[in-house]
GROMACS .gro file of C-alpha atoms in nm:
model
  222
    1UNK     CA    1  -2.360  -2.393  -2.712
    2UNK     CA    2  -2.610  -2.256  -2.446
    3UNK     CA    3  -2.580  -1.860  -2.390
    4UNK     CA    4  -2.419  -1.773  -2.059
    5UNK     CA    5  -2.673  -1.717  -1.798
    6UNK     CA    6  -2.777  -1.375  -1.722
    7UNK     CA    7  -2.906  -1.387  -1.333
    8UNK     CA    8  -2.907  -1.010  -1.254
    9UNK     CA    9  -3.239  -0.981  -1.507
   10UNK     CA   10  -3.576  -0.914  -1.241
   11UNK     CA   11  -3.957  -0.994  -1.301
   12UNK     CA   12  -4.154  -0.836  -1.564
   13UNK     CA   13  -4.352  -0.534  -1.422
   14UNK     CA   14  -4.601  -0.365  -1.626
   15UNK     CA   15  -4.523  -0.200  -1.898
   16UNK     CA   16  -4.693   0.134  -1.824
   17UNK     CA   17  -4.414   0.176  -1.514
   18UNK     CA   18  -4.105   0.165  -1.731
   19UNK     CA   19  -3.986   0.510  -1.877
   20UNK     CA   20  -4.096   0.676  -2.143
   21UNK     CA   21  -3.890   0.684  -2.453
   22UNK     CA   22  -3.824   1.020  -2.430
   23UNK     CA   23  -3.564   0.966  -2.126
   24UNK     CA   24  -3.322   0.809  -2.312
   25UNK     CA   25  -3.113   1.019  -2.406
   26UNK     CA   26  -3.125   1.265  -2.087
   27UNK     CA   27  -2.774   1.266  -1.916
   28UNK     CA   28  -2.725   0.977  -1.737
   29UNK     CA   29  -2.501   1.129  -1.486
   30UNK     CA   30  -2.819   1.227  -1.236
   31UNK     CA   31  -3.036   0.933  -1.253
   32UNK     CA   32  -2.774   0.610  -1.349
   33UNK     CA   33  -2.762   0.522  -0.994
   34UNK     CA   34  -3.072   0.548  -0.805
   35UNK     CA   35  -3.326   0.390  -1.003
   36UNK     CA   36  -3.369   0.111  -0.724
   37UNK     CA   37  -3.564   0.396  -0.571
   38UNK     CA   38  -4.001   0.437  -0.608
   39UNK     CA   39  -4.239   0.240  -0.756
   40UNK     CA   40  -3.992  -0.032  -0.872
   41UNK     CA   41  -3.798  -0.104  -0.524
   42UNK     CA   42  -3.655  -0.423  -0.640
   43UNK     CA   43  -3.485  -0.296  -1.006
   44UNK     CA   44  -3.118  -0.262  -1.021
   45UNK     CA   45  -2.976  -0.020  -1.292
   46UNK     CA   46  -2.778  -0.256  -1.551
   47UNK     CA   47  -2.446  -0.130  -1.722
   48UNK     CA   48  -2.351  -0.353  -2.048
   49UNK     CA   49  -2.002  -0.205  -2.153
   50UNK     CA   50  -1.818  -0.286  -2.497
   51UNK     CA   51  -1.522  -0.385  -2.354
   52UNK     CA   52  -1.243  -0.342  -2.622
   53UNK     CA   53  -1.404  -0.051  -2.751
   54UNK     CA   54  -1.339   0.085  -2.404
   55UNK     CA   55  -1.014  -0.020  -2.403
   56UNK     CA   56  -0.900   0.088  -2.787
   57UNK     CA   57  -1.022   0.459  -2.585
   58UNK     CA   58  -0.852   0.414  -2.230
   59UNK     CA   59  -0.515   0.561  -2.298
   60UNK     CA   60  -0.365   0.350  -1.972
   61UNK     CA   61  -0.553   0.026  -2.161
   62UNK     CA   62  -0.507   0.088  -2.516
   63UNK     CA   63  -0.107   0.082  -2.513
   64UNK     CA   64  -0.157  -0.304  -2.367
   65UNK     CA   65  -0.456  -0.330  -2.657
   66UNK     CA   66  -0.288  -0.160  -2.909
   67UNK     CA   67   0.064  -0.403  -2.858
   68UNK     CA   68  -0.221  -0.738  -2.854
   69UNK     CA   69  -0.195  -0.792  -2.534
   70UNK     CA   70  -0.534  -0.820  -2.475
   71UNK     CA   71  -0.568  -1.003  -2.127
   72UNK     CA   72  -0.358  -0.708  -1.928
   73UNK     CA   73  -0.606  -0.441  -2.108
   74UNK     CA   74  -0.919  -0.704  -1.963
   75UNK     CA   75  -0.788  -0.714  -1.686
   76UNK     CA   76  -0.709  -0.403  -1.615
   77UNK     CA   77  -1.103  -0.296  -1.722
   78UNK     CA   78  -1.247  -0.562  -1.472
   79UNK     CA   79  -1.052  -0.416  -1.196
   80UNK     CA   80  -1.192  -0.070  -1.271
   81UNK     CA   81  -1.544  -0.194  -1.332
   82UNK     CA   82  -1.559  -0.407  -0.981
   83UNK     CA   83  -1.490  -0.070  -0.819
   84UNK     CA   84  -1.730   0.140  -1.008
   85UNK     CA   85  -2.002  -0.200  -0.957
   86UNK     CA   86  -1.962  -0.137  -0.568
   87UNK     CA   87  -1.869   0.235  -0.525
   88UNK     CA   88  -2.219   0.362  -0.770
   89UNK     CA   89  -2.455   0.049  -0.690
   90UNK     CA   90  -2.472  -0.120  -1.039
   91UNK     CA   91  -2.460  -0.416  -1.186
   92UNK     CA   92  -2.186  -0.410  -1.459
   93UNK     CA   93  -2.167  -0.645  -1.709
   94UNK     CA   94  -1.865  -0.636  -1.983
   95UNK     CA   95  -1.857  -0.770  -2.330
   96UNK     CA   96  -1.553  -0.889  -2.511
   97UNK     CA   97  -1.566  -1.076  -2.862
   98UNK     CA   98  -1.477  -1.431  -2.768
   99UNK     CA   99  -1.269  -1.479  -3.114
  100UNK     CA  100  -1.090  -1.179  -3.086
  101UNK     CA  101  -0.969  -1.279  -2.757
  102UNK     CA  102  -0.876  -1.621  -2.845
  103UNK     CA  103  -1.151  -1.785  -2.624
  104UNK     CA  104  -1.431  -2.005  -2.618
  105UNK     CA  105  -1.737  -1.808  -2.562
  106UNK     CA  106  -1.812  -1.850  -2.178
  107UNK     CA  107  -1.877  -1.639  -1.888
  108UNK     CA  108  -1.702  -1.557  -1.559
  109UNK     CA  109  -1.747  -1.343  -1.228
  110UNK     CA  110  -1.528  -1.094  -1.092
  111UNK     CA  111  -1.624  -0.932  -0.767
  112UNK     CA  112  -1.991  -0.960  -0.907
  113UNK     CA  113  -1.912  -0.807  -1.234
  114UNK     CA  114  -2.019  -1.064  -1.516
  115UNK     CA  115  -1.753  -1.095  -1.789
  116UNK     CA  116  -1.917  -1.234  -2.105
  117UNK     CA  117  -1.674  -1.379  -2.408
  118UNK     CA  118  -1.928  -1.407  -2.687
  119UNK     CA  119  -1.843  -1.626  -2.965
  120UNK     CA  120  -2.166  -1.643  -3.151
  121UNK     CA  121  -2.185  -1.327  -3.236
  122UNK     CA  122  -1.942  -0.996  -3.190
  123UNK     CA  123  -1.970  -0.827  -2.861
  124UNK     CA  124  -2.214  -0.513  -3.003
  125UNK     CA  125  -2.472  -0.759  -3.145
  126UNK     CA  126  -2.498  -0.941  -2.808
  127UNK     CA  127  -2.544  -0.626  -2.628
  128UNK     CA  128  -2.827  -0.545  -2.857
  129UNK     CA  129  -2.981  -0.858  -2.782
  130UNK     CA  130  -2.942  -0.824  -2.374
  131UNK     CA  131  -3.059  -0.469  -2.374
  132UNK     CA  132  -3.412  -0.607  -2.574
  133UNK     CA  133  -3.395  -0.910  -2.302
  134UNK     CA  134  -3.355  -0.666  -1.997
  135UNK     CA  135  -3.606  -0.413  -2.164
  136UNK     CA  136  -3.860  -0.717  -2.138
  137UNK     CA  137  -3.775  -0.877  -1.834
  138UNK     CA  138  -3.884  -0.539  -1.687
  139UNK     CA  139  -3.530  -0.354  -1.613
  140UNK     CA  140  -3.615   0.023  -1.648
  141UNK     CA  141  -3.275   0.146  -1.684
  142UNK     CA  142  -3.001  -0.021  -1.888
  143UNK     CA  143  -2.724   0.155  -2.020
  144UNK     CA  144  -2.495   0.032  -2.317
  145UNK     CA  145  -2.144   0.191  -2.305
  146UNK     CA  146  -1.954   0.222  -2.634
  147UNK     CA  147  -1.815   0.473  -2.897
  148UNK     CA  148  -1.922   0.307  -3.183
  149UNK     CA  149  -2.197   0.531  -3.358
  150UNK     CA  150  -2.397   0.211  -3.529
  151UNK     CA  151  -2.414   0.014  -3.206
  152UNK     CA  152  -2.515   0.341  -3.016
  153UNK     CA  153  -2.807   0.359  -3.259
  154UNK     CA  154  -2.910  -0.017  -3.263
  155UNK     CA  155  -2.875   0.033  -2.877
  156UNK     CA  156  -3.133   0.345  -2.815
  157UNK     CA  157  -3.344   0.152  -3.041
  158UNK     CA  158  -3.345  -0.098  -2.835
  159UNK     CA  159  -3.478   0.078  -2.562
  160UNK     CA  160  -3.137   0.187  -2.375
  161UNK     CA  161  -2.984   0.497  -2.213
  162UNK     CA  162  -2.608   0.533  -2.399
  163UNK     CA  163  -2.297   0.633  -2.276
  164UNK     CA  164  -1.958   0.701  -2.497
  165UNK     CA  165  -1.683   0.505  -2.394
  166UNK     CA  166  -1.529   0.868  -2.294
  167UNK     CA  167  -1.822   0.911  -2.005
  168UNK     CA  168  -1.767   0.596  -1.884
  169UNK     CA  169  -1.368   0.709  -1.850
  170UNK     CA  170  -1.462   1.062  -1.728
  171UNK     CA  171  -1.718   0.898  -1.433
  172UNK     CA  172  -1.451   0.627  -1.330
  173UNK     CA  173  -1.199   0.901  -1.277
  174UNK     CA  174  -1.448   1.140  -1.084
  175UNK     CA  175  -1.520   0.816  -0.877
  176UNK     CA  176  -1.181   0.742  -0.788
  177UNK     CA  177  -1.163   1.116  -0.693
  178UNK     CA  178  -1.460   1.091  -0.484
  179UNK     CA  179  -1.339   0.817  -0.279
  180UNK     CA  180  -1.024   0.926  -0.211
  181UNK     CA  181  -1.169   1.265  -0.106
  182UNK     CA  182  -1.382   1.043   0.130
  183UNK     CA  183  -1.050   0.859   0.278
  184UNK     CA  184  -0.874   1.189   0.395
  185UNK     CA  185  -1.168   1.311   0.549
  186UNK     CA  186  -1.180   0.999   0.743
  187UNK     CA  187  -0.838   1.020   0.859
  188UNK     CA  188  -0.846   1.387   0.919
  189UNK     CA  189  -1.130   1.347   1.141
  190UNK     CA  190  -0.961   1.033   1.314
  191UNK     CA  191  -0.624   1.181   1.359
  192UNK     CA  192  -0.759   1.502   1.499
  193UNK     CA  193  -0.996   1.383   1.716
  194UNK     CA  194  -0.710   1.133   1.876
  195UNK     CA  195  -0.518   1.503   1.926
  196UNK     CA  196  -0.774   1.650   2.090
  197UNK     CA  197  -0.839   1.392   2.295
  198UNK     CA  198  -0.484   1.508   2.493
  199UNK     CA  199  -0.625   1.886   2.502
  200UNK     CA  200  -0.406   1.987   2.251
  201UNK     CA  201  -0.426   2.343   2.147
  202UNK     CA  202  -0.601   2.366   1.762
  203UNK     CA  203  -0.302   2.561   1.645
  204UNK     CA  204  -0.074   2.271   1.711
  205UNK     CA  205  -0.325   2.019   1.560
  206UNK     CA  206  -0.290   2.195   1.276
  207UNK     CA  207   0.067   2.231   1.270
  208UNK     CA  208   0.077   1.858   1.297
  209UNK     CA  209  -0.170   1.776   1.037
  210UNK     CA  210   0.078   2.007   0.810
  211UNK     CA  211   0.385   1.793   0.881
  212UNK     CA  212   0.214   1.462   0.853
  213UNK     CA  213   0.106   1.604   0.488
  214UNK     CA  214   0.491   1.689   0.389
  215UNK     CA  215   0.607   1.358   0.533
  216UNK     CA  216   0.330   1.135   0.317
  217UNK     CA  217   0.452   1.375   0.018
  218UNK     CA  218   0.803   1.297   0.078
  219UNK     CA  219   0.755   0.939   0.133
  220UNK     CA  220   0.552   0.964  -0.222
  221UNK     CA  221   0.819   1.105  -0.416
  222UNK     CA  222   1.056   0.813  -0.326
   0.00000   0.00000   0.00000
């Protein structure tokens, strides 16, 4: 059976412009998401996550893992990865062991996340493979995100940055936190500059704001 296709791998470059190996194990956290940036313009940072290792950590994912039902724990990952894909600039690319899940080994597309169901080998030895492929192909920053201390090593060997399956947790949260941060600044801004618009005085613009935050938490709590 031919191995799904893997489009989001770029030209070789020369090998003198990738990072050196002692990068890769500097915190991510600075330098994940802007490696499109300088000499390689074109290269887009690569994320290959261990899916059910991520969600046998993920306490809102491992109840649905834990009880075998596998497809709401996928599921539920995809929807979190499509966000992180768009919100951080990434491309994301999850791994699930096609034989655990009780599928063939193929490959589908969520919101431009890749979902890969390997069958001819388990998810971590696929990863391995993809990070070497990437590594050659020219990527110059691949993560690999799992918990799983052998497949961490086999993965740095390989030439990739690592994350635990708790930073990936930790950075989706701090995302979500972001963007919501983002949204009430945005509709601060809008609904006070519609106020002053009518020459209200601040004080009452900021009463307002006050009683349109008690009537969203009220409307919360029912």
């Amino acid at each position: 059976m031919a191995k799904p296709a893997t489009s989001y791998r770029k030209k070789k470059v020369e090998k003198d412009e990738l990072p050196d190996d002692s990068e890769l194990y500097r915190d991510p956290t600075n330098t994940l998401y802007y490696t499109n940036q300088g000499l390689l313009d074109d290269a887009v940072p690569v994320l290959l996550v261990d899916g059910y290792n991520v969600c046998g950590y993920w306490m809102k994912l491992k109840k649905h893992f834990m009880k075998g039902r596998l497809d709401v724990a996928r599921q539920k990952l995809v929807d979190e990865l499509v966000s992180f894909s768009m919100v951080k600039e990434v491309k994301v690319v999850v791994v699930f062991d096609a034989l655990m899940s009780g599928l063939p080994t193929h490959k589908e597309d969520f919101a431009g996340v890749d979902v890969i169901f390997s069958g001819e080998t388990c998810a971590d030895a696929w990863i391995e493979k993809e990070v070497v492929a990437l590594r050659e192909d020219g990527c110059p920053k691949v993560w690999v995100v799992t918990s799983d201390v052998c497949q961490q090593q086999a993965a740095h060997g390989a030439g990739a940055y690592i994350w635990s399956s708790k930073a990936l947790v930790s950075e989706i949260k701090s995302m979500h936190k972001e963007v919501e941060k983002m949204m009430q600044e945005t509709r601060s801004t809008s609904f006070q500059g519609r106020l002053l618009k009518h020459n209200l005085d601040s004080e009452v613009v900021d009463a307002l704001k006050d009683l349109r935050d008690k009537l969203s938490e009220n409307e919360t709590k029912r």
